Coordinates of C-alpha atoms (C1' of nucleotides) in Angstrom, one line a residue:
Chain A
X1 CA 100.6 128.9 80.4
X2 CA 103.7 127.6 79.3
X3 CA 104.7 123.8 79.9
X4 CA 108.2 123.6 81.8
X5 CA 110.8 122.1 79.8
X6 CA 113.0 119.3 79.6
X7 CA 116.1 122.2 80.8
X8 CA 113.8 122.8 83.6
X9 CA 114.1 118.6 85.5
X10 CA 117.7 118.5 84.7
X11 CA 119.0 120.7 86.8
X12 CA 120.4 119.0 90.4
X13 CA 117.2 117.3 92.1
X14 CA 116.9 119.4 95.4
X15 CA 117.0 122.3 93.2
X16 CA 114.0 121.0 90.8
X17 CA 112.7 119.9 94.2
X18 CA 112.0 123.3 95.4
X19 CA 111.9 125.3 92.0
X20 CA 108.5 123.0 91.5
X21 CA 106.4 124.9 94.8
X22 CA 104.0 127.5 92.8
X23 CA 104.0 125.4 89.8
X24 CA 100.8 123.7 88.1
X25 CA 100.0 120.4 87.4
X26 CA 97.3 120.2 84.8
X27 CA 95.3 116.8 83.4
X28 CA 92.9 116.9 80.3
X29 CA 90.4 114.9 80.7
X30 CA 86.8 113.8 79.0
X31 CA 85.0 115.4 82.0
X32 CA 87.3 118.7 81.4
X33 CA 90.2 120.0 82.8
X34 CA 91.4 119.5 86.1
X35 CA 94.4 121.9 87.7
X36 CA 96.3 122.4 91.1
X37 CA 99.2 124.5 92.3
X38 CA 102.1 122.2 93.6
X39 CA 102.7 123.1 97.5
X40 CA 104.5 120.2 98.8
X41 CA 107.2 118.0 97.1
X42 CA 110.0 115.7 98.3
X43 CA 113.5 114.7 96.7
X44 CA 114.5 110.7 96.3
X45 CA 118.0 110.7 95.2
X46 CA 120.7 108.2 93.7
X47 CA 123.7 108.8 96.2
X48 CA 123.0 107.3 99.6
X49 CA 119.5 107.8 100.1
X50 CA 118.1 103.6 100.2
X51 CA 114.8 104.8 100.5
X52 CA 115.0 105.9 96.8
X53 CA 113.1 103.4 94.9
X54 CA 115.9 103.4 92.5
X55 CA 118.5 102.8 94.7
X56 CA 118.6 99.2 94.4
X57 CA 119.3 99.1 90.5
X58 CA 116.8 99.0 87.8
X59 CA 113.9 96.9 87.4
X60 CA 110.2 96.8 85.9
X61 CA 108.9 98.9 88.6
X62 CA 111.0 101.5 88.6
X63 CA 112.5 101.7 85.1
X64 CA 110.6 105.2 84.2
X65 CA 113.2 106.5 86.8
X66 CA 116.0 105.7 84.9
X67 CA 113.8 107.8 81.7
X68 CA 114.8 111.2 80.5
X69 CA 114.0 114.0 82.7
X70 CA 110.5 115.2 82.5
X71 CA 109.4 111.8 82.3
X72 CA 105.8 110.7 85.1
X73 CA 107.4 107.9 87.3
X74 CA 103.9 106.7 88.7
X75 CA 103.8 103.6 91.1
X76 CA 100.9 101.6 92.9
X77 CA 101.8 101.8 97.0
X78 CA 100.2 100.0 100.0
X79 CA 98.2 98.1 97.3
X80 CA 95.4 100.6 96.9
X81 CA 97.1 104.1 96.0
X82 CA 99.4 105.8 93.3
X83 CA 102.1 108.0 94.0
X84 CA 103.1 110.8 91.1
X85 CA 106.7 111.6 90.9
X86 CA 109.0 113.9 88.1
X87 CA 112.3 111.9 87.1
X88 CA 115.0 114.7 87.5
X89 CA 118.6 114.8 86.5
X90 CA 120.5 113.2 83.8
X91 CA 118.4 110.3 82.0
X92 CA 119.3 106.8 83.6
X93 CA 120.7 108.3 86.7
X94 CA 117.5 107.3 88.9
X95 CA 116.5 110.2 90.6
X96 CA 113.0 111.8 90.8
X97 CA 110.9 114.5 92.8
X98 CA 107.6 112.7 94.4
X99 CA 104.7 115.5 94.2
X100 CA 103.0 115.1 97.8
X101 CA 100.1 118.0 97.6
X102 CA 98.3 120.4 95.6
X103 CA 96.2 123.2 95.7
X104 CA 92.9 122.8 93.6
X105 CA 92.7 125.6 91.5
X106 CA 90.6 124.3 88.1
X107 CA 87.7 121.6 87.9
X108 CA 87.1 121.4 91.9
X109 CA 84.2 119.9 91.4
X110 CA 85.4 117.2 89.2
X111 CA 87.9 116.2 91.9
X112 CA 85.9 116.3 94.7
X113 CA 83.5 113.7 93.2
X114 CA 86.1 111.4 92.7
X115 CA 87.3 112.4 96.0
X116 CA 84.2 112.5 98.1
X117 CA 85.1 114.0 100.9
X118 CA 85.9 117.4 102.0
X119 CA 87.3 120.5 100.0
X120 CA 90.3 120.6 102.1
X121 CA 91.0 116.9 102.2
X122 CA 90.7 116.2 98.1
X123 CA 94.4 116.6 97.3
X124 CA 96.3 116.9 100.7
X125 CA 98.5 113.9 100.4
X126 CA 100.4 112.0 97.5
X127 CA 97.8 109.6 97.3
X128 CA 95.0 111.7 97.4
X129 CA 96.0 114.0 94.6
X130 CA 96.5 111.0 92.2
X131 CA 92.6 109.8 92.7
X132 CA 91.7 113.7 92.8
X133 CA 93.6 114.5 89.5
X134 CA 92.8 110.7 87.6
X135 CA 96.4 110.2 87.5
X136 CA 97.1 106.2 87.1
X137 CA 99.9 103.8 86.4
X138 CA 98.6 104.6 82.5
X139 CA 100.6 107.8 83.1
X140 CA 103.8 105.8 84.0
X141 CA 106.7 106.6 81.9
X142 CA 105.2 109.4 80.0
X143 CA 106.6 113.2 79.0
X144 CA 105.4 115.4 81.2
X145 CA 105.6 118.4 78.5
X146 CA 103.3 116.8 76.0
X147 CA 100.2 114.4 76.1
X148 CA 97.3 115.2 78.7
X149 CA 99.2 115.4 82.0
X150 CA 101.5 118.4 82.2
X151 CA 103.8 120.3 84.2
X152 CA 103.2 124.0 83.7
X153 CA 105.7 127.1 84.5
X154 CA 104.2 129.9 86.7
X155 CA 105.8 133.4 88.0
X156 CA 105.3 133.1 91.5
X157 CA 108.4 132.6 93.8
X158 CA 106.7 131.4 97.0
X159 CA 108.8 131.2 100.5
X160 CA 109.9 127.2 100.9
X161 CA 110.2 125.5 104.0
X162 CA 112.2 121.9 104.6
X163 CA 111.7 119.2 106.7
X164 CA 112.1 115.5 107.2
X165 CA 110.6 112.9 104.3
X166 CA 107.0 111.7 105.4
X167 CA 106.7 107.6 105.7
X168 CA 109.7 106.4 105.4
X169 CA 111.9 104.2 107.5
X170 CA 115.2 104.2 105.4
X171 CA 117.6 107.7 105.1
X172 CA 114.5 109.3 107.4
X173 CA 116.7 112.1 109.2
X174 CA 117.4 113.1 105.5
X175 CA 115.7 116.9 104.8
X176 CA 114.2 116.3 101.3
X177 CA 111.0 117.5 102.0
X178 CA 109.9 120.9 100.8
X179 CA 106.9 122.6 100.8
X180 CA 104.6 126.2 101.2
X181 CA 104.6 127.5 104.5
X182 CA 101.2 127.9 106.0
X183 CA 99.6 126.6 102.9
X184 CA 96.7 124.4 104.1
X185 CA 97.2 122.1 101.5
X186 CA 100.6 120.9 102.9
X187 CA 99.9 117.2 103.6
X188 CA 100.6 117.4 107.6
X189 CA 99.5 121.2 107.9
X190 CA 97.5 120.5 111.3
X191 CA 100.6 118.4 112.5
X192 CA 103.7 118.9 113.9
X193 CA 107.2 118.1 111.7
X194 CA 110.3 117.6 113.7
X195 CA 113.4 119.4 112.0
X196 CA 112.3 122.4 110.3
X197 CA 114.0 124.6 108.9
X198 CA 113.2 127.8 106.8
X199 CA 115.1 129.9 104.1
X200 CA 113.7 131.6 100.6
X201 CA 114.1 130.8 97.0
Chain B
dG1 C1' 92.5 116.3 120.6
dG2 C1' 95.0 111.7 119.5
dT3 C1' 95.9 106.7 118.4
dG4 C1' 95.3 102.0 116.2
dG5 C1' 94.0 98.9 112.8
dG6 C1' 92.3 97.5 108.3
dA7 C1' 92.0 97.9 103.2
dT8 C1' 94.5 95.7 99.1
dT9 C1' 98.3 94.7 95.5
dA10 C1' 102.9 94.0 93.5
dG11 C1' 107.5 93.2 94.3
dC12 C1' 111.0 91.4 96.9
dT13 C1' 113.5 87.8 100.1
Chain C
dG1 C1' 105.3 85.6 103.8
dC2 C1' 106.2 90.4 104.5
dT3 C1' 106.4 95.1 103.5
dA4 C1' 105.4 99.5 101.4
dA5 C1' 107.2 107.3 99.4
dT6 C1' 98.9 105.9 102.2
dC7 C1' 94.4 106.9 103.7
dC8 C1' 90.2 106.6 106.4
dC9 C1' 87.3 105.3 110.1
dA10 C1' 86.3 103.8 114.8
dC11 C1' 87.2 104.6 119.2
dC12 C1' 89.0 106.9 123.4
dA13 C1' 90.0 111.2 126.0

DNA sequence: GGTGGGATTAGCT
DNA sequence: GCTAATCCCACCA
């Protein structure tokens, strides 16, 4: 498998947004590899969207934003979880695709020991597929098309569905979310979502 | 089936 | 001090 190129993150956000449903994020490890087939995403852009972490101007926190695209932006929420995001458009912009749920596909058993829990529920969420995977804040600012974590290319064009953001209280009417229809990976598969909408790559 | 609260840290006001 | 792009468990119906 090929890894997807720096071309393929600076194309317009929404666009990388959905292009990245059916794609594979893979992470070398000591214990082996570890793999899972992106099925939900959601865009955070620069132009009036405040609950886009870069929205506020640059600092510490969220300088890998502001990195080429192709570049992890990895951050520590609610004290106790990391979130994995894909800086998208042109480099120091601030814009990035936040990677909400995967579908295990290598090294299952890997991830659910460091899950502990059930097959369903080991990558099902943002937060959940960072502790599955081993992804950290060691991964912060780093190329996504070289080192141990990669972004890989695949041929399948699945359908995409849209809907509302999940968990936020700024821009939250805003439809940035994207993900698999009927994929039970989809973080709120056995929920409801207000405002969806469906249409096809 | 659904809801409510606690865990736990860094960054902002 | 308060909040956050979350998750899990206890409890109720």
């Amino acid at each position: 498998m090929k890894v997807l190129s720096e071309d393929f993150f600076l194309d317009d956000t929404i666009q990388v947004a959905r292009n990245l449903l059916g794609k594979y994020l893979m992470h070398r490890l000591p214990e082996g590899e570890v793999m899972g087939k992106i099925v939900e995403t959601e865009a955070y852009l620069s132009k009036d969207d405040p609950a886009c972490h870069a929205s506020r101007g640059k600092t510490r926190r969220n300088e890998a934003m502001f990195g080429p695209p192709g570049t992890s932006y990895v951050y520590l929420i609610y004290g106790m979880y990391y979130c994995f995001n894909v800086v998208t458009g042109e480099e120091g912009v601030g814009e990035a695709v936040l990677v909400r749920a995967l579908e295990p596909v290598k090294g299952i058993d890997q991830m659910r020991r460091r899950r502990g829990t059930s097959p369903q529920n080991i990558t099902n969420g943002p937060g959940k597929l960072c502790r599955a995977m081993g992804i950290n804040k060691e991964h912060n600012g780093k190329r996504l098309n070289q080192g141990n974590l990669l972004l890989l290319d695949a041929e399948e064009k699945p359908p995409v569905e849209k809907s509302t953001r999940i968990g936020i209280k700024a821009a939250a009417e805003k439809m940035l979310r994207f993900y698999i229809p009927g994929n039970p990976y989809v973080s709120d598969f056995k929920k409801s979502t207000k405002k969806r909408e469906v249409f096809f790559i």
